[in-house]
PDB file of C-alpha atoms in Angstrom:
ATOM      1  CA  MET O   1     -21.611  57.842 -50.078  1.00  0.00           C
ATOM      2  CA  PRO O   2     -23.569  60.352 -48.001  1.00  0.00           C
ATOM      3  CA  VAL O   3     -21.904  61.552 -44.836  1.00  0.00           C
ATOM      4  CA  SER O   4     -24.049  62.220 -41.798  1.00  0.00           C
ATOM      5  CA  VAL O   5     -23.379  65.444 -39.977  1.00  0.00           C
ATOM      6  CA  ALA O   6     -24.261  65.879 -36.340  1.00  0.00           C
ATOM      7  CA  PRO O   7     -26.639  68.760 -35.717  1.00  0.00           C
ATOM      8  CA  ILE O   8     -25.062  71.909 -34.323  1.00  0.00           C
ATOM      9  CA  HIS O   9     -26.608  73.136 -31.092  1.00  0.00           C
ATOM     10  CA  LYS O  10     -25.964  76.804 -30.515  1.00  0.00           C
ATOM     11  CA  LYS O  11     -25.292  77.693 -26.910  1.00  0.00           C
ATOM     12  CA  LYS O  12     -27.572  80.446 -25.731  1.00  0.00           C
ATOM     13  CA  SER O  13     -26.162  83.203 -23.572  1.00  0.00           C
ATOM     14  CA  TRP O  14     -28.128  85.552 -21.354  1.00  0.00           C
ATOM     15  CA  LYS O  15     -28.169  89.211 -22.299  1.00  0.00           C
ATOM     16  CA  ARG O  16     -29.319  92.123 -20.209  1.00  0.00           C
ATOM     17  CA  LYS O  17     -32.337  92.693 -22.435  1.00  0.00           C
ATOM     18  CA  SER O  18     -35.258  91.431 -20.381  1.00  0.00           C
ATOM     19  CA  ALA O  19     -38.390  89.818 -21.759  1.00  0.00           C
ATOM     20  CA  ARG O  20     -40.352  91.549 -19.012  1.00  0.00           C
ATOM     21  CA  LEU O  21     -39.504  94.953 -20.441  1.00  0.00           C
ATOM     22  CA  GLU O  22     -40.596  93.887 -23.909  1.00  0.00           C
ATOM     23  CA  ARG O  23     -44.031  92.758 -22.816  1.00  0.00           C
ATOM     24  CA  GLU O  24     -44.946  95.838 -20.802  1.00  0.00           C
ATOM     25  CA  HIS O  25     -46.891  97.091 -23.818  1.00  0.00           C
ATOM     26  CA  GLU O  26     -48.691  93.822 -24.383  1.00  0.00           C
ATOM     27  CA  ARG O  27     -52.192  93.335 -23.048  1.00  0.00           C
ATOM     28  CA  GLY O  28     -52.143  89.553 -22.913  1.00  0.00           C
ATOM     29  CA  GLY O  29     -50.431  87.206 -20.475  1.00  0.00           C
ATOM     30  CA  PRO O  30     -46.940  85.783 -20.911  1.00  0.00           C
ATOM     31  CA  SER O  31     -46.413  83.702 -24.040  1.00  0.00           C
ATOM     32  CA  GLU O  32     -44.849  80.233 -24.105  1.00  0.00           C
ATOM     33  CA  LEU O  33     -41.692  81.739 -25.586  1.00  0.00           C
ATOM     34  CA  GLU O  34     -41.389  84.181 -22.692  1.00  0.00           C
ATOM     35  CA  GLU O  35     -41.894  81.400 -20.156  1.00  0.00           C
ATOM     36  CA  GLU O  36     -39.186  79.369 -21.886  1.00  0.00           C
ATOM     37  CA  GLU O  37     -36.814  82.349 -21.781  1.00  0.00           C
ATOM     38  CA  GLU O  38     -37.407  82.824 -18.061  1.00  0.00           C
ATOM     39  CA  GLU O  39     -36.852  79.116 -17.475  1.00  0.00           C
ATOM     40  CA  GLU O  40     -33.597  79.285 -19.461  1.00  0.00           C
ATOM     41  CA  LEU O  41     -32.482  82.217 -17.332  1.00  0.00           C
ATOM     42  CA  VAL O  42     -33.132  80.294 -14.101  1.00  0.00           C
ATOM     43  CA  ASN O  43     -31.246  77.273 -15.438  1.00  0.00           C
ATOM     44  CA  TYR O  44     -28.382  79.484 -16.580  1.00  0.00           C
ATOM     45  CA  MET O  45     -28.081  81.111 -13.155  1.00  0.00           C
ATOM     46  CA  GLU O  46     -28.147  77.744 -11.406  1.00  0.00           C
ATOM     47  CA  THR O  47     -25.455  76.233 -13.635  1.00  0.00           C
ATOM     48  CA  THR O  48     -23.147  79.244 -13.369  1.00  0.00           C
ATOM     49  CA  ARG O  49     -23.522  79.902  -9.655  1.00  0.00           C
ATOM     50  CA  SER O  50     -20.346  77.997  -8.723  1.00  0.00           C
ATOM     51  CA  ARG O  51     -18.376  79.813 -11.452  1.00  0.00           C
ATOM     52  CA  SER O  52     -19.635  83.136 -10.149  1.00  0.00           C
ATOM     53  CA  LEU O  53     -18.453  82.315  -6.642  1.00  0.00           C
ATOM     54  CA  SER O  54     -15.061  81.441  -8.066  1.00  0.00           C
ATOM     55  CA  GLU O  55     -14.973  84.772  -9.877  1.00  0.00           C
ATOM     56  CA  LEU O  56     -15.862  86.558  -6.664  1.00  0.00           C
ATOM     57  CA  ARG O  57     -12.858  84.997  -4.968  1.00  0.00           C
ATOM     58  CA  TYR O  58     -10.580  86.296  -7.710  1.00  0.00           C
ATOM     59  CA  MET O  59     -12.223  89.697  -7.460  1.00  0.00           C
ATOM     60  CA  ARG O  60     -11.545  89.753  -3.739  1.00  0.00           C
ATOM     61  CA  LYS O  61      -7.846  89.383  -4.490  1.00  0.00           C
ATOM     62  CA  ASP O  62      -7.865  92.118  -7.146  1.00  0.00           C
ATOM     63  CA  PHE O  63      -9.807  94.684  -5.137  1.00  0.00           C
ATOM     64  CA  SER O  64      -8.697  94.152  -1.550  1.00  0.00           C
ATOM     65  CA  HIS O  65      -7.353  97.097   0.416  1.00  0.00           C
ATOM     66  CA  ARG O  66      -3.723  96.508   1.384  1.00  0.00           C
ATOM     67  CA  PRO O  67      -2.565  97.354   4.923  1.00  0.00           C
ATOM     68  CA  GLY O  68      -1.122 100.856   5.174  1.00  0.00           C
ATOM     69  CA  GLU O  69      -2.564 101.932   1.814  1.00  0.00           C
ATOM     70  CA  HIS O  70      -4.490 105.201   1.824  1.00  0.00           C
ATOM     71  CA  ILE O  71      -8.148 104.748   1.017  1.00  0.00           C
ATOM     72  CA  VAL O  72      -7.952 107.117  -1.979  1.00  0.00           C
ATOM     73  CA  THR O  73      -4.943 105.271  -3.406  1.00  0.00           C
ATOM     74  CA  TRP O  74      -6.790 101.978  -2.972  1.00  0.00           C
ATOM     75  CA  LEU O  75      -9.902 103.323  -4.665  1.00  0.00           C
ATOM     76  CA  LEU O  76      -7.914 104.543  -7.664  1.00  0.00           C
ATOM     77  CA  GLN O  77      -6.303 101.112  -7.906  1.00  0.00           C
ATOM     78  CA  CYS O  78      -9.798  99.594  -8.003  1.00  0.00           C
ATOM     79  CA  TRP O  79     -10.635 101.895 -10.913  1.00  0.00           C
ATOM     80  CA  ASP O  80      -7.473 100.886 -12.762  1.00  0.00           C
ATOM     81  CA  ASN O  81      -8.428  97.238 -12.195  1.00  0.00           C
ATOM     82  CA  ARG O  82     -11.703  97.939 -14.068  1.00  0.00           C
ATOM     83  CA  ALA O  83     -14.071  97.970 -11.109  1.00  0.00           C
ATOM     84  CA  SER O  84     -16.438 100.038 -13.259  1.00  0.00           C
ATOM     85  CA  SER O  85     -16.982  97.101 -15.629  1.00  0.00           C
ATOM     86  CA  LEU O  86     -18.069  94.622 -12.929  1.00  0.00           C
ATOM     87  CA  GLU O  87     -21.811  94.566 -12.323  1.00  0.00           C
ATOM     88  CA  LEU O  88     -22.760  93.163  -8.915  1.00  0.00           C
ATOM     89  CA  GLU O  89     -25.998  92.688  -7.044  1.00  0.00           C
ATOM     90  CA  GLY O  90     -26.114  93.377  -3.328  1.00  0.00           C
ATOM     91  CA  LYS O  91     -25.829  89.696  -2.416  1.00  0.00           C
ATOM     92  CA  GLU O  92     -22.774  89.278  -4.622  1.00  0.00           C
ATOM     93  CA  ALA O  93     -21.165  92.386  -3.170  1.00  0.00           C
ATOM     94  CA  LYS O  94     -21.645  90.963   0.324  1.00  0.00           C
ATOM     95  CA  GLN O  95     -19.970  87.739  -0.763  1.00  0.00           C
ATOM     96  CA  LEU O  96     -16.832  89.709  -1.562  1.00  0.00           C
ATOM     97  CA  GLY O  97     -16.304  90.065   2.177  1.00  0.00           C
ATOM     98  CA  SER O  98     -14.090  92.765   3.640  1.00  0.00           C
ATOM     99  CA  LEU O  99     -12.538  94.583   0.699  1.00  0.00           C
ATOM    100  CA  SER O 100     -11.817  97.867   2.444  1.00  0.00           C
ATOM    101  CA  MET O 101     -10.817  96.505   5.874  1.00  0.00           C
ATOM    102  CA  GLU O 102     -13.396  98.917   7.321  1.00  0.00           C
ATOM    103  CA  GLY O 103     -16.665  97.444   8.516  1.00  0.00           C
ATOM    104  CA  GLY O 104     -18.716 100.536   7.735  1.00  0.00           C
ATOM    105  CA  ILE O 105     -17.564 100.674   4.106  1.00  0.00           C
ATOM    106  CA  ASP O 106     -17.972  96.942   3.503  1.00  0.00           C
ATOM    107  CA  LYS O 107     -21.458  96.976   5.009  1.00  0.00           C
ATOM    108  CA  ALA O 108     -22.522  99.885   2.811  1.00  0.00           C
ATOM    109  CA  ASN O 109     -20.960  98.209  -0.229  1.00  0.00           C
ATOM    110  CA  GLY O 110     -23.405  95.316   0.075  1.00  0.00           C
ATOM    111  CA  LYS O 111     -26.501  97.487   0.272  1.00  0.00           C
ATOM    112  CA  GLY O 112     -29.107  97.557  -2.465  1.00  0.00           C
ATOM    113  CA  ALA O 113     -30.371  94.632  -4.503  1.00  0.00           C
ATOM    114  CA  PRO O 114     -30.172  96.157  -8.018  1.00  0.00           C
ATOM    115  CA  ALA O 115     -27.085  95.417 -10.062  1.00  0.00           C
ATOM    116  CA  LEU O 116     -24.514  98.202  -9.866  1.00  0.00           C
ATOM    117  CA  SER O 117     -20.892  98.383 -10.870  1.00  0.00           C
ATOM    118  CA  LEU O 118     -18.397  97.646  -8.119  1.00  0.00           C
ATOM    119  CA  TRP O 119     -16.944 101.104  -8.736  1.00  0.00           C
ATOM    120  CA  ARG O 120     -20.300 102.771  -8.137  1.00  0.00           C
ATOM    121  CA  ARG O 121     -20.849 100.718  -4.996  1.00  0.00           C
ATOM    122  CA  LEU O 122     -17.447 101.618  -3.567  1.00  0.00           C
ATOM    123  CA  LEU O 123     -17.964 105.321  -4.248  1.00  0.00           C
ATOM    124  CA  SER O 124     -21.317 105.301  -2.463  1.00  0.00           C
ATOM    125  CA  ALA O 125     -19.997 103.192   0.411  1.00  0.00           C
ATOM    126  CA  ILE O 126     -17.077 105.524   1.100  1.00  0.00           C
ATOM    127  CA  LYS O 127     -19.303 108.592   0.872  1.00  0.00           C
ATOM    128  CA  GLU O 128     -21.715 107.011   3.346  1.00  0.00           C
ATOM    129  CA  ARG O 129     -18.873 106.167   5.724  1.00  0.00           C
ATOM    130  CA  TYR O 130     -17.254 109.612   5.345  1.00  0.00           C
ATOM    131  CA  PRO O 131     -20.060 112.089   4.505  1.00  0.00           C
ATOM    132  CA  PHE O 132     -17.752 115.097   4.179  1.00  0.00           C
ATOM    133  CA  LYS O 133     -14.644 115.537   2.057  1.00  0.00           C
ATOM    134  CA  GLU O 134     -12.804 116.928   5.070  1.00  0.00           C
ATOM    135  CA  ASP O 135     -13.222 113.534   6.744  1.00  0.00           C
ATOM    136  CA  VAL O 136     -10.775 111.995   4.265  1.00  0.00           C
ATOM    137  CA  VAL O 137      -7.403 113.490   5.171  1.00  0.00           C
ATOM    138  CA  TYR O 138      -4.952 113.071   2.309  1.00  0.00           C
ATOM    139  CA  ARG O 139      -1.642 114.938   2.383  1.00  0.00           C
ATOM    140  CA  PRO O 140       1.126 113.044   0.598  1.00  0.00           C
ATOM    141  CA  GLY O 141       4.636 114.437   0.395  1.00  0.00           C
ATOM    142  CA  LYS O 142       6.291 115.970  -2.644  1.00  0.00           C
ATOM    143  CA  TRP O 143       6.245 113.872  -5.778  1.00  0.00           C
ATOM    144  CA  THR O 144       9.605 113.335  -7.441  1.00  0.00           C
ATOM    145  CA  THR O 145       8.599 111.943 -10.839  1.00  0.00           C
ATOM    146  CA  ILE O 146       6.004 112.845 -13.459  1.00  0.00           C
ATOM    147  CA  GLU O 147       4.413 109.426 -12.973  1.00  0.00           C
ATOM    148  CA  ARG O 148       3.905 110.071  -9.270  1.00  0.00           C
ATOM    149  CA  GLY O 149       2.640 113.596  -9.939  1.00  0.00           C
ATOM    150  CA  ILE O 150      -0.016 112.299 -12.328  1.00  0.00           C
ATOM    151  CA  GLN O 151      -0.915 109.579  -9.841  1.00  0.00           C
ATOM    152  CA  TYR O 152      -1.375 112.219  -7.140  1.00  0.00           C
ATOM    153  CA  LEU O 153      -3.583 114.335  -9.412  1.00  0.00           C
ATOM    154  CA  ARG O 154      -5.744 111.316 -10.254  1.00  0.00           C
ATOM    155  CA  GLU O 155      -6.108 110.530  -6.563  1.00  0.00           C
ATOM    156  CA  LEU O 156      -7.327 114.076  -5.973  1.00  0.00           C
ATOM    157  CA  ALA O 157      -9.790 113.526  -8.823  1.00  0.00           C
ATOM    158  CA  VAL O 158     -11.132 110.420  -7.077  1.00  0.00           C
ATOM    159  CA  LEU O 159     -12.082 112.617  -4.122  1.00  0.00           C
ATOM    160  CA  GLU O 160     -13.962 114.926  -6.499  1.00  0.00           C
ATOM    161  CA  VAL O 161     -15.867 111.950  -7.902  1.00  0.00           C
ATOM    162  CA  ILE O 162     -16.786 110.640  -4.445  1.00  0.00           C
ATOM    163  CA  TYR O 163     -18.186 113.954  -3.279  1.00  0.00           C
ATOM    164  CA  GLY O 164     -19.844 114.868  -6.553  1.00  0.00           C
ATOM    165  CA  ASP O 165     -23.394 113.948  -7.539  1.00  0.00           C
ATOM    166  CA  LEU O 166     -23.237 110.157  -7.667  1.00  0.00           C
ATOM    167  CA  ASP O 167     -26.908 109.862  -8.628  1.00  0.00           C
ATOM    168  CA  ASP O 168     -26.565 111.984 -11.762  1.00  0.00           C
ATOM    169  CA  GLU O 169     -25.912 109.602 -14.648  1.00  0.00           C
ATOM    170  CA  GLN O 170     -24.835 112.531 -16.824  1.00  0.00           C
ATOM    171  CA  VAL O 171     -21.854 113.195 -14.554  1.00  0.00           C
ATOM    172  CA  SER O 172     -18.856 111.045 -15.417  1.00  0.00           C
ATOM    173  CA  LYS O 173     -17.458 108.847 -12.658  1.00  0.00           C
ATOM    174  CA  ASP O 174     -14.140 108.528 -14.497  1.00  0.00           C
ATOM    175  CA  PRO O 175     -11.313 110.221 -12.510  1.00  0.00           C
ATOM    176  CA  ASN O 176      -9.473 110.973 -15.752  1.00  0.00           C
ATOM    177  CA  GLU O 177     -12.388 113.086 -17.007  1.00  0.00           C
ATOM    178  CA  VAL O 178     -12.638 115.211 -13.874  1.00  0.00           C
ATOM    179  CA  ARG O 179     -11.908 118.892 -14.436  1.00  0.00           C
ATOM    180  CA  CYS O 180      -9.242 120.307 -12.169  1.00  0.00           C
ATOM    181  CA  THR O 181     -10.465 122.687  -9.515  1.00  0.00           C
ATOM    182  CA  ARG O 182      -8.337 125.517  -8.154  1.00  0.00           C
ATOM    183  CA  PRO O 183      -7.614 123.632  -4.899  1.00  0.00           C
ATOM    184  CA  MET O 184      -6.588 120.532  -6.862  1.00  0.00           C
ATOM    185  CA  TRP O 185      -4.258 122.596  -9.010  1.00  0.00           C
ATOM    186  CA  TRP O 186      -2.767 124.392  -6.034  1.00  0.00           C
ATOM    187  CA  ASN O 187      -2.079 121.102  -4.242  1.00  0.00           C
ATOM    188  CA  LEU O 188      -0.380 119.715  -7.355  1.00  0.00           C
ATOM    189  CA  VAL O 189       1.822 122.798  -7.836  1.00  0.00           C
ATOM    190  CA  ARG O 190       2.693 123.026  -4.156  1.00  0.00           C
ATOM    191  CA  SER O 191       3.807 119.393  -4.044  1.00  0.00           C
ATOM    192  CA  ALA O 192       5.850 119.610  -7.271  1.00  0.00           C
ATOM    193  CA  PRO O 193       9.672 119.453  -7.141  1.00  0.00           C
ATOM    194  CA  ALA O 194      11.659 122.483  -8.315  1.00  0.00           C
ATOM    195  CA  LEU O 195      12.451 120.779 -11.624  1.00  0.00           C
ATOM    196  CA  TYR O 196       8.766 120.804 -12.612  1.00  0.00           C
ATOM    197  CA  ASP O 197       7.663 124.113 -11.093  1.00  0.00           C
ATOM    198  CA  ASN O 198       7.367 125.821 -14.475  1.00  0.00           C
ATOM    199  CA  SER O 199       5.647 122.798 -16.046  1.00  0.00           C
ATOM    200  CA  THR O 200       2.813 122.878 -13.532  1.00  0.00           C
ATOM    201  CA  ALA O 201       2.514 126.666 -13.425  1.00  0.00           C
ATOM    202  CA  VAL O 202       1.927 127.372 -17.133  1.00  0.00           C
ATOM    203  CA  MET O 203      -1.376 125.487 -17.484  1.00  0.00           C
ATOM    204  CA  THR O 204      -4.254 127.899 -18.038  1.00  0.00           C
ATOM    205  CA  TRP O 205      -8.009 127.792 -17.558  1.00  0.00           C
ATOM    206  CA  LYS O 206     -10.254 128.193 -20.599  1.00  0.00           C
ATOM    207  CA  ASP O 207     -13.594 129.933 -20.155  1.00  0.00           C
ATOM    208  CA  ARG O 208     -13.173 129.704 -16.387  1.00  0.00           C
ATOM    209  CA  GLU O 209     -13.197 125.927 -16.682  1.00  0.00           C
ATOM    210  CA  GLY O 210     -10.208 123.931 -15.591  1.00  0.00           C
ATOM    211  CA  PRO O 211      -8.503 121.350 -17.810  1.00  0.00           C
ATOM    212  CA  THR O 212      -9.326 117.696 -17.340  1.00  0.00           C
ATOM    213  CA  VAL O 213      -6.961 115.365 -15.532  1.00  0.00           C
ATOM    214  CA  ASP O 214      -6.156 113.746 -18.877  1.00  0.00           C
ATOM    215  CA  GLU O 215      -5.209 117.127 -20.363  1.00  0.00           C
ATOM    216  CA  VAL O 216      -2.947 117.959 -17.438  1.00  0.00           C
ATOM    217  CA  ALA O 217      -1.325 114.524 -17.652  1.00  0.00           C
ATOM    218  CA  SER O 218      -0.606 115.022 -21.361  1.00  0.00           C
ATOM    219  CA  HIS O 219       0.888 118.449 -20.623  1.00  0.00           C
ATOM    220  CA  LEU O 220       3.147 117.021 -17.921  1.00  0.00           C
ATOM    221  CA  TRP O 221       4.312 114.194 -20.188  1.00  0.00           C
ATOM    222  CA  GLU O 222       5.190 116.675 -22.934  1.00  0.00           C
ATOM    223  CA  ASN O 223       7.177 118.790 -20.496  1.00  0.00           C
ATOM    224  CA  LYS O 224       8.887 115.697 -19.151  1.00  0.00           C
ATOM    225  CA  GLU O 225      10.154 114.916 -22.646  1.00  0.00           C
ATOM    226  CA  SER O 226      11.298 118.526 -23.063  1.00  0.00           C
ATOM    227  CA  ILE O 227      13.059 118.570 -19.701  1.00  0.00           C
ATOM    228  CA  SER O 228      14.568 115.152 -20.329  1.00  0.00           C
ATOM    229  CA  SER O 229      15.860 116.277 -23.736  1.00  0.00           C
ATOM    230  CA  SER O 230      17.442 119.370 -22.174  1.00  0.00           C
ATOM    231  CA  LEU O 231      19.095 117.287 -19.489  1.00  0.00           C
ATOM    232  CA  VAL O 232      20.358 114.772 -22.038  1.00  0.00           C
ATOM    233  CA  SER O 233      21.797 117.583 -24.177  1.00  0.00           C
ATOM    234  CA  ALA O 234      23.510 119.109 -21.146  1.00  0.00           C
ATOM    235  CA  VAL O 235      24.973 115.765 -20.118  1.00  0.00           C
ATOM    236  CA  GLU O 236      26.157 115.044 -23.660  1.00  0.00           C
ATOM    237  CA  LYS O 237      27.809 118.466 -23.895  1.00  0.00           C
ATOM    238  CA  LEU O 238      29.499 117.950 -20.536  1.00  0.00           C
ATOM    239  CA  SER O 239      30.728 114.530 -21.649  1.00  0.00           C
ATOM    240  CA  GLN O 240      32.149 116.026 -24.841  1.00  0.00           C
ATOM    241  CA  ASN O 241      33.977 118.722 -22.854  1.00  0.00           C
ATOM    242  CA  VAL O 242      35.441 116.137 -20.498  1.00  0.00           C
ATOM    243  CA  GLN O 243      36.555 113.990 -23.427  1.00  0.00           C
ATOM    244  CA  GLN O 244      38.169 117.002 -25.122  1.00  0.00           C
ATOM    245  CA  LEU O 245      39.977 117.860 -21.894  1.00  0.00           C
ATOM    246  CA  LYS O 246      41.309 114.316 -21.680  1.00  0.00           C
ATOM    247  CA  GLU O 247      42.531 114.462 -25.273  1.00  0.00           C
ATOM    248  CA  ASP O 248      44.258 117.822 -24.684  1.00  0.00           C
ATOM    249  CA  ARG O 249      46.023 116.458 -21.629  1.00  0.00           C
ATOM    250  CA  SER O 250      47.164 113.360 -23.525  1.00  0.00           C
ATOM    251  CA  TYR O 251      49.011 115.472 -26.142  1.00  0.00           C
ATOM    252  CA  SER O 252      50.802 117.777 -23.675  1.00  0.00           C
ATOM    253  CA  PRO O 253      53.537 116.524 -21.278  1.00  0.00           C
ATOM    254  CA  PRO O 254      52.720 116.628 -17.607  1.00  0.00           C
ATOM    255  CA  VAL O 255      53.804 119.798 -15.845  1.00  0.00           C
ATOM    256  CA  GLY O 256      55.889 117.926 -13.293  1.00  0.00           C
ATOM    257  CA  THR O 257      57.932 116.165 -15.985  1.00  0.00           C
ATOM    258  CA  SER O 258      58.758 119.437 -17.796  1.00  0.00           C
ATOM    259  CA  VAL O 259      60.023 121.098 -14.625  1.00  0.00           C
ATOM    260  CA  SER O 260      62.158 118.098 -13.736  1.00  0.00           C
ATOM    261  CA  ALA O 261      63.729 118.044 -17.201  1.00  0.00           C
ATOM    262  CA  ILE O 262      64.607 121.760 -17.014  1.00  0.00           C
ATOM    263  CA  LEU O 263      66.235 121.356 -13.617  1.00  0.00           C
ATOM    264  CA  LEU O 264      68.209 118.354 -14.843  1.00  0.00           C
ATOM    265  CA  LEU O 265      69.584 120.218 -17.891  1.00  0.00           C
ATOM    266  CA  SER O 266      70.525 123.262 -15.833  1.00  0.00           C
ATOM    267  CA  ALA O 267      72.584 121.085 -13.537  1.00  0.00           C
ATOM    268  CA  PHE O 268      74.984 120.270 -16.391  1.00  0.00           C
TER     269      PHE O 268
END
């Protein structure tokens, strides 16, 4: 007995490849297929508009500047939350509201109609609000752990990205790929605790070019393991010595008891 199978309708999804770009080389007018594709795009945008607004609300939670948080620390947190992977048009960026808690930055963030990543928008907005690096005062105290030291170095790298050439697509906007400058290195070494002084001082420049933030982070992690191993060995050796001392004391009579016994025998 034949079984009827319902036809499968494949759901079309919109890709960034535009039909308009494909027909730039064509002499004729738009084909029926192209008109259908544009109509599908309009329908797709209309049906997903509510979902997009919902996503924007979630994004506002993920990328909002917390009270008391330094602007550089906040910006690095936005990077770690994958702000570079979120493409937004100007209208969508405006719908995010006040992310930075600074009107000038939020206003600049919503500028420009073309789709840009949220990361790129934030970089440009902060640079517009603070045109010079000296305007962003950032002087944290000494870091006490390797994790905090790497965090501090990455925050310094964010400043380098902001005040680099944001319009040059060949220049990476990834803080981890930034090459350390002499001032960055000096600030890191100066803020290091005594335990890590040697770890931060032995890094060298190759061909007058500083190591990347990633390379420095790897170096610090390796030295952390070395320092940790040395500390563990020292603690283990100290524990063994203490245990041996306890065992030695357990096999010999207390000094006070020996003296008392001698005095007691001499009395008879």
